[in-house]
Tab-separated table of C-alpha atoms and ligand atoms in Angstrom:
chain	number	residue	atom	x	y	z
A	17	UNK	CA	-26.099	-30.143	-4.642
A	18	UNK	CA	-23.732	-29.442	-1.734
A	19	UNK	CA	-23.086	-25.542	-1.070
A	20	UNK	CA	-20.410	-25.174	1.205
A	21	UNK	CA	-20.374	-22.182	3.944
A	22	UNK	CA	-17.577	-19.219	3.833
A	23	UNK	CA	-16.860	-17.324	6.763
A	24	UNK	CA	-16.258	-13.495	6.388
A	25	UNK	CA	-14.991	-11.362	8.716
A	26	UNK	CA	-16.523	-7.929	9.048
A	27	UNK	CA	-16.277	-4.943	11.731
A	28	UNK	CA	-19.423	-6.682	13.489
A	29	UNK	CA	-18.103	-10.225	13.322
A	30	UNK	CA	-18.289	-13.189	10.734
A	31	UNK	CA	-20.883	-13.363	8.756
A	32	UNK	CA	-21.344	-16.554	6.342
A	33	UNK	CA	-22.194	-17.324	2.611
A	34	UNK	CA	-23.009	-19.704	0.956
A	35	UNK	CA	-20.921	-21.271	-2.329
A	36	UNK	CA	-21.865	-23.440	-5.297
A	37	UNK	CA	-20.099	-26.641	-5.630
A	38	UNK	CA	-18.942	-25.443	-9.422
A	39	UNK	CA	-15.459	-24.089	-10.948
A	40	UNK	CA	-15.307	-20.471	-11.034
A	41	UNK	CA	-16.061	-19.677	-14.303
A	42	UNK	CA	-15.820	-16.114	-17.101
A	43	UNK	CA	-17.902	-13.323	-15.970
A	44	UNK	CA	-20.321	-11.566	-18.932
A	45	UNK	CA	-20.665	-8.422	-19.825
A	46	UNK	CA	-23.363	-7.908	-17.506
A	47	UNK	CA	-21.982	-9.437	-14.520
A	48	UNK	CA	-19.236	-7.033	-14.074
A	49	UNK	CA	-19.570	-4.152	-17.150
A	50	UNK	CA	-16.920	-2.177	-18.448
A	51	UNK	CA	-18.372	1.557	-17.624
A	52	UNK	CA	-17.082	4.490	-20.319
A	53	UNK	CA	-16.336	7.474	-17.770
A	54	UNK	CA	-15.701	10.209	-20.804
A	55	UNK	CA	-19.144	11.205	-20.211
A	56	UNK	CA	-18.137	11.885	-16.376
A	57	UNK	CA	-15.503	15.094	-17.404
A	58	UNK	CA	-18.662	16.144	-19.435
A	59	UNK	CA	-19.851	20.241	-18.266
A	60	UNK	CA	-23.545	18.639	-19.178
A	61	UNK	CA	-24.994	17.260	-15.959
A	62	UNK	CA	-27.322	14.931	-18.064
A	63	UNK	CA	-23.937	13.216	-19.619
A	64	UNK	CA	-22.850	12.768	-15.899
A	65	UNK	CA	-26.293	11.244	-15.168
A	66	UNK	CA	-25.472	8.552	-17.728
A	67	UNK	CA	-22.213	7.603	-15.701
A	68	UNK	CA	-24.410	7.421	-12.517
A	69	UNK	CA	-26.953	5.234	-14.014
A	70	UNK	CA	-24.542	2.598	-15.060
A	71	UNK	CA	-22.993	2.883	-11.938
A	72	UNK	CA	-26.150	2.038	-10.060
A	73	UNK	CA	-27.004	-0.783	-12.256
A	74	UNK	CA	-23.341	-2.390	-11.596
A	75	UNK	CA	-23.979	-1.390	-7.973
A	76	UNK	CA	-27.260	-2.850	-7.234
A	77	UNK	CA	-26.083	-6.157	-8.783
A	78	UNK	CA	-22.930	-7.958	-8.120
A	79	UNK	CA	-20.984	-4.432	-6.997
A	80	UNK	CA	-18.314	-4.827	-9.501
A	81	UNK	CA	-17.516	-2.965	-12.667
A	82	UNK	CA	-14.440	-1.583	-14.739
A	83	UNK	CA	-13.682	1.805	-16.156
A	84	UNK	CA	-12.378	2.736	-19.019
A	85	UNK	CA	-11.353	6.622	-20.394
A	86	UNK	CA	-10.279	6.819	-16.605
A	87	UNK	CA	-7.655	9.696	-17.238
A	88	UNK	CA	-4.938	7.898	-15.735
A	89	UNK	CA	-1.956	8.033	-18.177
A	90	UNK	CA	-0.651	4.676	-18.967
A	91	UNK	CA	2.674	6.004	-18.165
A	92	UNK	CA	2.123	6.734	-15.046
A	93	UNK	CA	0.293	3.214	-14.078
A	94	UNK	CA	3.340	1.158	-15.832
A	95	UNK	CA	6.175	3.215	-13.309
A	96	UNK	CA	4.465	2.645	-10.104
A	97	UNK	CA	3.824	-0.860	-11.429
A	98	UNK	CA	7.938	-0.989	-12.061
A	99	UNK	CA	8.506	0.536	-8.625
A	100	UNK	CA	6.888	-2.617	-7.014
A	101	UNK	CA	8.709	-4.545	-8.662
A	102	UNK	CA	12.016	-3.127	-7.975
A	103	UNK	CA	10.853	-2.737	-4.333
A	104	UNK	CA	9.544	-6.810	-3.905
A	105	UNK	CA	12.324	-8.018	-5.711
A	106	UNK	CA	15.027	-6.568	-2.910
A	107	UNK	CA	16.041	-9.279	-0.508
A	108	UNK	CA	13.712	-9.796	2.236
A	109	UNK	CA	15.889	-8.586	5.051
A	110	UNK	CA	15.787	-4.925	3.488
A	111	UNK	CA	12.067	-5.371	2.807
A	112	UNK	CA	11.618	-6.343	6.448
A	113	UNK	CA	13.313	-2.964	7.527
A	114	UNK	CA	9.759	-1.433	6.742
A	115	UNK	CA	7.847	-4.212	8.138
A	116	UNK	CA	4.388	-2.961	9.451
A	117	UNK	CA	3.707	-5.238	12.110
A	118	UNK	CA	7.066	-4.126	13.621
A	119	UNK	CA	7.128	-0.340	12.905
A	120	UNK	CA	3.511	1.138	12.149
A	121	UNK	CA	0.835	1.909	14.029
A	122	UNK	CA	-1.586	1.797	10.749
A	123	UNK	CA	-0.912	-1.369	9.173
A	124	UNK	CA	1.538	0.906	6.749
A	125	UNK	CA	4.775	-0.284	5.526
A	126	UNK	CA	6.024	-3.787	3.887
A	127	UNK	CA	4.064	-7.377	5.109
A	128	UNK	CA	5.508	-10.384	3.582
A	129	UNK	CA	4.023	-13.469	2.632
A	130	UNK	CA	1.860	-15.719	4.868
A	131	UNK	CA	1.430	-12.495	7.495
A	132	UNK	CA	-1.737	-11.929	7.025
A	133	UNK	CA	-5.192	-13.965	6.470
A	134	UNK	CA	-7.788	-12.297	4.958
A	135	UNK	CA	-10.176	-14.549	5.456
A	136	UNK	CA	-10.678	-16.968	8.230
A	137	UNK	CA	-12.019	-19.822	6.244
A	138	UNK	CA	-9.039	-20.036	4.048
A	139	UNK	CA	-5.014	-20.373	4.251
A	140	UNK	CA	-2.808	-16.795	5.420
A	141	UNK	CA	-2.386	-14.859	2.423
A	142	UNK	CA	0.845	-15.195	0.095
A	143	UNK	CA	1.001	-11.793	-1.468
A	144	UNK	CA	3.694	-9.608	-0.353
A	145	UNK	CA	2.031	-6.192	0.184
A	146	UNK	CA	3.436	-2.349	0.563
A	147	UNK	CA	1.328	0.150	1.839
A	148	UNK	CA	0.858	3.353	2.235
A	149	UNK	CA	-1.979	6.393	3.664
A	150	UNK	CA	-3.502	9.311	3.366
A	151	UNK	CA	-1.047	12.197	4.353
A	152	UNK	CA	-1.895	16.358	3.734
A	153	UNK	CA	1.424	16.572	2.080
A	154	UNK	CA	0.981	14.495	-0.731
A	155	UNK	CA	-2.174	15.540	-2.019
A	156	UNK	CA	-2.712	16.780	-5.242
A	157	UNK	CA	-5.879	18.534	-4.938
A	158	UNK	CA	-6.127	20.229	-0.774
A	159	UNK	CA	-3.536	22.466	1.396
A	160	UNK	CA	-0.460	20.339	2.138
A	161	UNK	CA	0.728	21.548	5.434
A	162	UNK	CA	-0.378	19.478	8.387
A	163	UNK	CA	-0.778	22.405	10.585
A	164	UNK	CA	-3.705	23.304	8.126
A	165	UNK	CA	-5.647	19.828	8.600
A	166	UNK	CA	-9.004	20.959	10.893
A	167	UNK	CA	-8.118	19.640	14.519
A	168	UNK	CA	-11.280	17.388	14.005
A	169	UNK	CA	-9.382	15.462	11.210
A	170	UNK	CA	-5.675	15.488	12.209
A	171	UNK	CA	-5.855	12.754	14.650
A	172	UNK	CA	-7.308	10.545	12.039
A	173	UNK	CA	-4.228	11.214	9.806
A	174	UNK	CA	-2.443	7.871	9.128
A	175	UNK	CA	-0.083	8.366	6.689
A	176	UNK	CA	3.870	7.009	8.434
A	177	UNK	CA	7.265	8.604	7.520
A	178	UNK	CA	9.234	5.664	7.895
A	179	UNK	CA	8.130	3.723	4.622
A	180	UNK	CA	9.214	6.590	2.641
A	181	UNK	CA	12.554	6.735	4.632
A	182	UNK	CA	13.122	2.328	4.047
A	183	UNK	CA	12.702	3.318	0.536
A	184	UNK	CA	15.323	5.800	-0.085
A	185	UNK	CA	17.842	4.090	-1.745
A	186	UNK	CA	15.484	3.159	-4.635
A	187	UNK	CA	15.616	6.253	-7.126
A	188	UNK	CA	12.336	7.822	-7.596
A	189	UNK	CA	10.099	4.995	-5.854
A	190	UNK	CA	8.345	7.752	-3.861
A	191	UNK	CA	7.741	10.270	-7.037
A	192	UNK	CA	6.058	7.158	-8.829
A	193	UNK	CA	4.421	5.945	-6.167
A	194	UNK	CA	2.862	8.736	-5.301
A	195	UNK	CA	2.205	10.178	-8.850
A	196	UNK	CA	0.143	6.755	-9.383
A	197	UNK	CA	-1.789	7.141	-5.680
A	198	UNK	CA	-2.685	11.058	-6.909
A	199	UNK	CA	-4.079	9.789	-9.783
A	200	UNK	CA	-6.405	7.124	-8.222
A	201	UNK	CA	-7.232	10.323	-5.450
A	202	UNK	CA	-8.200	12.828	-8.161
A	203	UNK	CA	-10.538	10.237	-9.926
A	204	UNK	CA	-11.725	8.882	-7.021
A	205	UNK	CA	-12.953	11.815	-5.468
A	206	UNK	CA	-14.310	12.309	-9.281
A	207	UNK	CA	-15.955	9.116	-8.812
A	208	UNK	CA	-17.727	9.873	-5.635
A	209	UNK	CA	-19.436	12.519	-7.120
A	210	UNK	CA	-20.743	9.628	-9.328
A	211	UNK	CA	-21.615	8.054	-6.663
A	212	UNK	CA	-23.700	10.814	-5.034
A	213	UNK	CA	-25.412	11.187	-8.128
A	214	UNK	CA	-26.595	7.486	-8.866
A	215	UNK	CA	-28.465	7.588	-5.139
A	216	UNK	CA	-30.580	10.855	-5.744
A	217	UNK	CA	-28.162	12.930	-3.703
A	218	UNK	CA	-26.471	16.471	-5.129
A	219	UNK	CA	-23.271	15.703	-6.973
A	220	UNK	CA	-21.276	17.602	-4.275
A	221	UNK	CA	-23.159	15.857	-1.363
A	222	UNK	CA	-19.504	14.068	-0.320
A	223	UNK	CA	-17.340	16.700	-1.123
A	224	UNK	CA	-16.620	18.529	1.963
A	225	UNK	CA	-16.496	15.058	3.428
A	226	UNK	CA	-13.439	13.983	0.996
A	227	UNK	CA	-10.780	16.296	1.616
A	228	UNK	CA	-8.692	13.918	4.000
A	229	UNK	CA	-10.154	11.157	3.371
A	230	UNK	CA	-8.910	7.820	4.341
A	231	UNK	CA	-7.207	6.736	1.033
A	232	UNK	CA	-4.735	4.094	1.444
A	233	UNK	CA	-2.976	1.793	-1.743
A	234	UNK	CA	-1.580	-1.543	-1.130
A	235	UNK	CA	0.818	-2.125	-4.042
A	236	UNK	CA	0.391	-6.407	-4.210
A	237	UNK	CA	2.385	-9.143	-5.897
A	238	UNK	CA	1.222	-12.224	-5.650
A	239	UNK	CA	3.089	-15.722	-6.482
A	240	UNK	CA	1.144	-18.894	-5.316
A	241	UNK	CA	-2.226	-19.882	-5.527
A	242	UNK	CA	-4.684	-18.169	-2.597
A	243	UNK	CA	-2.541	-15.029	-3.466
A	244	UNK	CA	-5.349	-13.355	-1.022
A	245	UNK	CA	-8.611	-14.593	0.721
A	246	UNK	CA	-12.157	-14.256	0.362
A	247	UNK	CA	-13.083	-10.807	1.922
A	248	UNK	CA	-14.428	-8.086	1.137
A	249	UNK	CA	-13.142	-4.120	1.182
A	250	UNK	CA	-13.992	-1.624	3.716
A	251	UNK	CA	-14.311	1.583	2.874
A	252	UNK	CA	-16.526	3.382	-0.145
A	253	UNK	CA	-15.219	1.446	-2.907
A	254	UNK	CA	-11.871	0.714	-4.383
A	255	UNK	CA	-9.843	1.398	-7.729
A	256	UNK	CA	-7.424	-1.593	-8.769
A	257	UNK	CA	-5.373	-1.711	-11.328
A	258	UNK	CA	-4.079	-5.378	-12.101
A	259	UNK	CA	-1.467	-6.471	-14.378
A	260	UNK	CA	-2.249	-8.593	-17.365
A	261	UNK	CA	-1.524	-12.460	-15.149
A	262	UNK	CA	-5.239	-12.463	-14.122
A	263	UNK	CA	-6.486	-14.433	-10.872
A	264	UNK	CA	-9.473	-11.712	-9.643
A	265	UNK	CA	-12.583	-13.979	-9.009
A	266	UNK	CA	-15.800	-12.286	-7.374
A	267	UNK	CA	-18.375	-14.284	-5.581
A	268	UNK	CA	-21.911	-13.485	-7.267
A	269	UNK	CA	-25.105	-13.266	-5.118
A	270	UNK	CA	-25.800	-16.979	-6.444
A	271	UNK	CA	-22.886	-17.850	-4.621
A	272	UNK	CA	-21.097	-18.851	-8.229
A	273	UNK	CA	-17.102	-17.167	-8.445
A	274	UNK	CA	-16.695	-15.899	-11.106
A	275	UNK	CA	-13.127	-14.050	-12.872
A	276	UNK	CA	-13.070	-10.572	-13.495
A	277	UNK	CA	-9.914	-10.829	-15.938
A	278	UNK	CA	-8.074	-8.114	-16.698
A	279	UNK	CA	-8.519	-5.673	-19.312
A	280	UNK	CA	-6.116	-3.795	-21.256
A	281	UNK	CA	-6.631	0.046	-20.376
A	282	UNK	CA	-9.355	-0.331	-17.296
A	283	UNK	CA	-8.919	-0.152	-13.864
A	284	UNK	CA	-11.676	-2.036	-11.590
A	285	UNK	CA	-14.065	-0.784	-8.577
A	286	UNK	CA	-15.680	-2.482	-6.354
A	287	UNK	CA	-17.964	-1.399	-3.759
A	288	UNK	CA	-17.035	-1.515	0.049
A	289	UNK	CA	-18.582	-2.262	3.321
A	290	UNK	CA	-18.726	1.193	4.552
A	291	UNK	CA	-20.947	2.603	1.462
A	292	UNK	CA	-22.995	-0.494	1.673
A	293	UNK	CA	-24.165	0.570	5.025
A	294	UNK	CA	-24.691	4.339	3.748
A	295	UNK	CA	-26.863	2.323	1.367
A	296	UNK	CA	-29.015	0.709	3.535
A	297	UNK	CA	-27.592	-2.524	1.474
A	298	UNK	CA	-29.052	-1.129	-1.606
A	299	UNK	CA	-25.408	-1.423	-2.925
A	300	UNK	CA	-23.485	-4.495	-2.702
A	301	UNK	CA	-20.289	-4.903	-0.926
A	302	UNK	CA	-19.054	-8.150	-2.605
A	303	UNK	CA	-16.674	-10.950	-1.959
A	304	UNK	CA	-13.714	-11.447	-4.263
A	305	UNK	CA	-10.233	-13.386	-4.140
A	306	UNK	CA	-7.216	-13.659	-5.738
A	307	UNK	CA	-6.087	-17.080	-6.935
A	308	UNK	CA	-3.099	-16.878	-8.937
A	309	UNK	CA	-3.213	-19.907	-11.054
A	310	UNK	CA	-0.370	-18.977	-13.512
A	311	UNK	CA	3.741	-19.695	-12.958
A	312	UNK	CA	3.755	-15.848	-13.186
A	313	UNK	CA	4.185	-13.195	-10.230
A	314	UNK	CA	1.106	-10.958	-10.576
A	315	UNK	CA	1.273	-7.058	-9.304
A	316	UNK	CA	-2.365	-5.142	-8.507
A	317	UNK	CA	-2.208	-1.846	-7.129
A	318	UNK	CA	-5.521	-0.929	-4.991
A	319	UNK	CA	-6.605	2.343	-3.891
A	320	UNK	CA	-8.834	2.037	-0.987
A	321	UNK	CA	-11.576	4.952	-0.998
A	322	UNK	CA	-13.329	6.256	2.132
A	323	UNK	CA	-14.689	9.617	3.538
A	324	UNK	CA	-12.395	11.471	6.019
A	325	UNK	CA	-12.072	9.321	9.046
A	326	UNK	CA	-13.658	11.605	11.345
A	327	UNK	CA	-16.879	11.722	9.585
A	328	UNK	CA	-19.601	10.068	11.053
A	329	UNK	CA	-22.131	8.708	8.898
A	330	UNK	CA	-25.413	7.021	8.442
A	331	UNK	CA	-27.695	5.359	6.190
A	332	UNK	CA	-28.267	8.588	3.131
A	333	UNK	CA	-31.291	10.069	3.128
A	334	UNK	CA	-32.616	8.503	-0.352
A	335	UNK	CA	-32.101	4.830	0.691
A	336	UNK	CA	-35.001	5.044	3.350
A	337	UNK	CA	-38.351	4.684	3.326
A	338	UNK	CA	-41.492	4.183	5.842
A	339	UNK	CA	-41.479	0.928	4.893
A	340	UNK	CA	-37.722	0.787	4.369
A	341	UNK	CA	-36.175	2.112	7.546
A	342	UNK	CA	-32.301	2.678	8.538
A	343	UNK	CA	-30.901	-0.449	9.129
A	344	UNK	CA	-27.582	1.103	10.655
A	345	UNK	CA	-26.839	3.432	13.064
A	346	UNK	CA	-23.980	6.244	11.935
A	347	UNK	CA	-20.635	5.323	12.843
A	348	UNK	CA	-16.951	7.126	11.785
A	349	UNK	CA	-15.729	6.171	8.681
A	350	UNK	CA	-11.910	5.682	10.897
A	351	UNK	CA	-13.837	3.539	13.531
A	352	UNK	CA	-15.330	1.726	10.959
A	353	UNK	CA	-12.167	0.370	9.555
A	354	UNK	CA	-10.250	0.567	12.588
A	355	UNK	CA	-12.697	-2.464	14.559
A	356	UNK	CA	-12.225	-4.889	11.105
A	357	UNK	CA	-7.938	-4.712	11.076
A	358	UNK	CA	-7.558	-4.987	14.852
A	359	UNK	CA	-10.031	-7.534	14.559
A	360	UNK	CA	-8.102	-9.097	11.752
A	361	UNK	CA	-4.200	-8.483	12.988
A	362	UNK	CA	-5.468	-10.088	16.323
A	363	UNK	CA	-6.812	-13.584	15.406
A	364	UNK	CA	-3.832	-13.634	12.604
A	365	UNK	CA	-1.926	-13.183	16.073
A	366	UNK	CA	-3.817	-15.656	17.834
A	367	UNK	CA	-3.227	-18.811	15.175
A	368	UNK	CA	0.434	-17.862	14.900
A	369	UNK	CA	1.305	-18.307	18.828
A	370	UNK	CA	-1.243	-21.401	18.159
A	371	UNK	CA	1.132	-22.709	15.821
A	372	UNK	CA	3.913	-21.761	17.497
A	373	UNK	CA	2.636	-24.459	20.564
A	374	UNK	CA	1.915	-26.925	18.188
A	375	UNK	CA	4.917	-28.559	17.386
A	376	UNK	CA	5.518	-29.359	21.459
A	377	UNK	CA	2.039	-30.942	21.840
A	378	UNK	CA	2.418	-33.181	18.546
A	379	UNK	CA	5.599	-34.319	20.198
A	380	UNK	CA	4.228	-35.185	23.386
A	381	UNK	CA	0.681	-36.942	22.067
A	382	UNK	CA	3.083	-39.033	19.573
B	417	LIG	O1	-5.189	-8.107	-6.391
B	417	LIG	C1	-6.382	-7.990	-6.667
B	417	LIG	O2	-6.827	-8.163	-7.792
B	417	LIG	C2	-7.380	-7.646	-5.596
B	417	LIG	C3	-6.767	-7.125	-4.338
B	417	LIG	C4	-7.785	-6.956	-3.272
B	417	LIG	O3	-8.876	-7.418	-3.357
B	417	LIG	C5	-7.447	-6.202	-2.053
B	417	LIG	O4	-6.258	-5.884	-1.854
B	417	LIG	O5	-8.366	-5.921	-1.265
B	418	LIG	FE1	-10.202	-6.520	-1.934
């Protein structure tokens, strides 16, 4: 049987897995569940408890699950989805008036296709991508004004003016946008508490450590095949919603992919990096990809879920033992992230100006 090797980039440098020489195939039920989250708006902490426990299980195993009963309205998903598509469908020079290697200092703003590669064993990336941060003033549940952001945190604030500015002209983009990213905030900061509660910690044991956190969606639509790399996320975990084309495949520990396809009224999470280090690697921060087989543009929207950048972190308390020690020293949630895109945006950097010598040297060795 021949397994082949995938490099992954992380914050510490590329780590490698191996792959099965077999076609991704369906995931079951158990492989990625669908988790019910009525219980979770529940007053009785033991119908919390049964949120938490499912979580673990989906946790512990191949860090994937959906949610369903999420409190999102439908309405509010399908608008933002319809703002992405009246933004990507604009012709690329007004696009590239918000382009984020050009204008951000946070990777915010508009990157086109083949600008970025996710992973370094595969091609660049052909989803076009918009995204936006965390800022004070759009958040539905904390003090808006920036002058009230603790000095600690406002440095750490990453959210950029100027993609709400290249967006004008399209009527109500921002409203929707937003509305959608508030909803994925509220729930995820729900979610957390989930979170806290599956690992033996109090409920509110993140709370305080939440309230600017970095949050960041990346509306996506993807036409071609490797719409996006093997990777995987960063932060605590992420919500995605994904239209109905399907192309999600997630890399089990086996090493099989298999397709998390999408299901009508669930969103997905998946675990980060970043909360499998508070885990000790208890939890599992897994590889997935999206390979858009279909004729079909495909939109996701993914809220990326972290604590507030300036909190420094390590392994939680119930995920060590005598025999079980830290693995990890604590390290900034912002830092964190910060050492895997500069990593990232500077070897994309490095194989473009490659390329860019290329053509000269084929001439002169022909
Ligand atoms: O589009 C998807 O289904 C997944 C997107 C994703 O994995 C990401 O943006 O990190
Ligand atoms: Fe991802």
């Amino acid at each position: 049987m021949s397994v082949t090797k995938l490099e992954l980039r992380t914050a510490l440098g590329p780590v490698y897995r191996d792959v099965l020489p077999y076609q991704p195939r369906d995931c079951t039920p158990d492989e990625i569940p669908v988790i019910d989250l009525e219980p979770m708006f529940s007053s009785e902490l033991s119908d919390r408890k049964k949120v938490s426990s499912a979580i673990k299980a989906a946790a512990v195993n191949n860090g994937f699950f959906y949610i369903k009963n999420h409190g999102i309205p439908a309405e509010t998903i399908a608008r933002c989805k319809g703002q992405v598509l009246n933004f990507m469908r604009q012709p690329f020079e007004t696009k590239d008036s918000i382009q984020s290697h050009k204008y951000s200092k946070y990777f915010n703003g508009y990157l086109g296709r083949r600008k970025a590669q996710v992973s370094p064993s595969e091609t660049a990336d052909v989803r076009e991508s918009f995204t936006f941060r965390y800022s004070p003033e759009l958040d539905p549940d904390h003090p808006k004004d920036i002058s009230e952001v603790p000095d600690e945190i406002r440095p750490w604030i990453q959210g950029e003016d100027f993609v709400w500015e290249g967006t004008e002209h399209l009527p109500d983009f921002k409203s929707d946008l937003v509305a959608y990213w508030s909803g994925c905030l509220k729930l995820a900061r729900k979610l957390v508490r989930m979170f806290a509660l599956s690992l033996d910690l109090e409920e509110d044991y993140w709370d305080s450590k939440v309230t600017h956190p970095g949050a960041e969606t990346q509306e996506e639509i993807k036409k071609e095949f490797v719409g996006l790399g093997s990777h995987t996320d960063l932060q605590l975990f992420t919500l995605l919603w994904q239209d109905n084309v399907g192309g999600l495949q997630v890399l089990t520990q086996e090493g099989q992919w298999i397709k998390a396809p999408p299901i009508e009224g669930t969103l997905v999470v998946n675990i980060g990096d970043y909360m499998m280090r508070l885990c000790n690697d208890i939890y599992k921060s897994t590889v997935h990809r999206v390979t858009n087989e279909s004729t079909q543009e495909r939109v996701s929207m993914p809220l990326f879920f972290g604590l507030n950048f300036n909190c420094v972190e390590g392994v939680v308390p119930s995920c060590t033992s005598e025999s079980n020690p830290a693995k990890y020293e604590p390290i900034s949630c912002g830092d964190w992230c910060q050492m895997r895109f500069k990593m990232e945006a500077k070897d994309f950097a490095k194989n473009e100006s490659k390329k860019l010598i290329a053509p000269s040297a084929v001439i002169v060795a022909g």
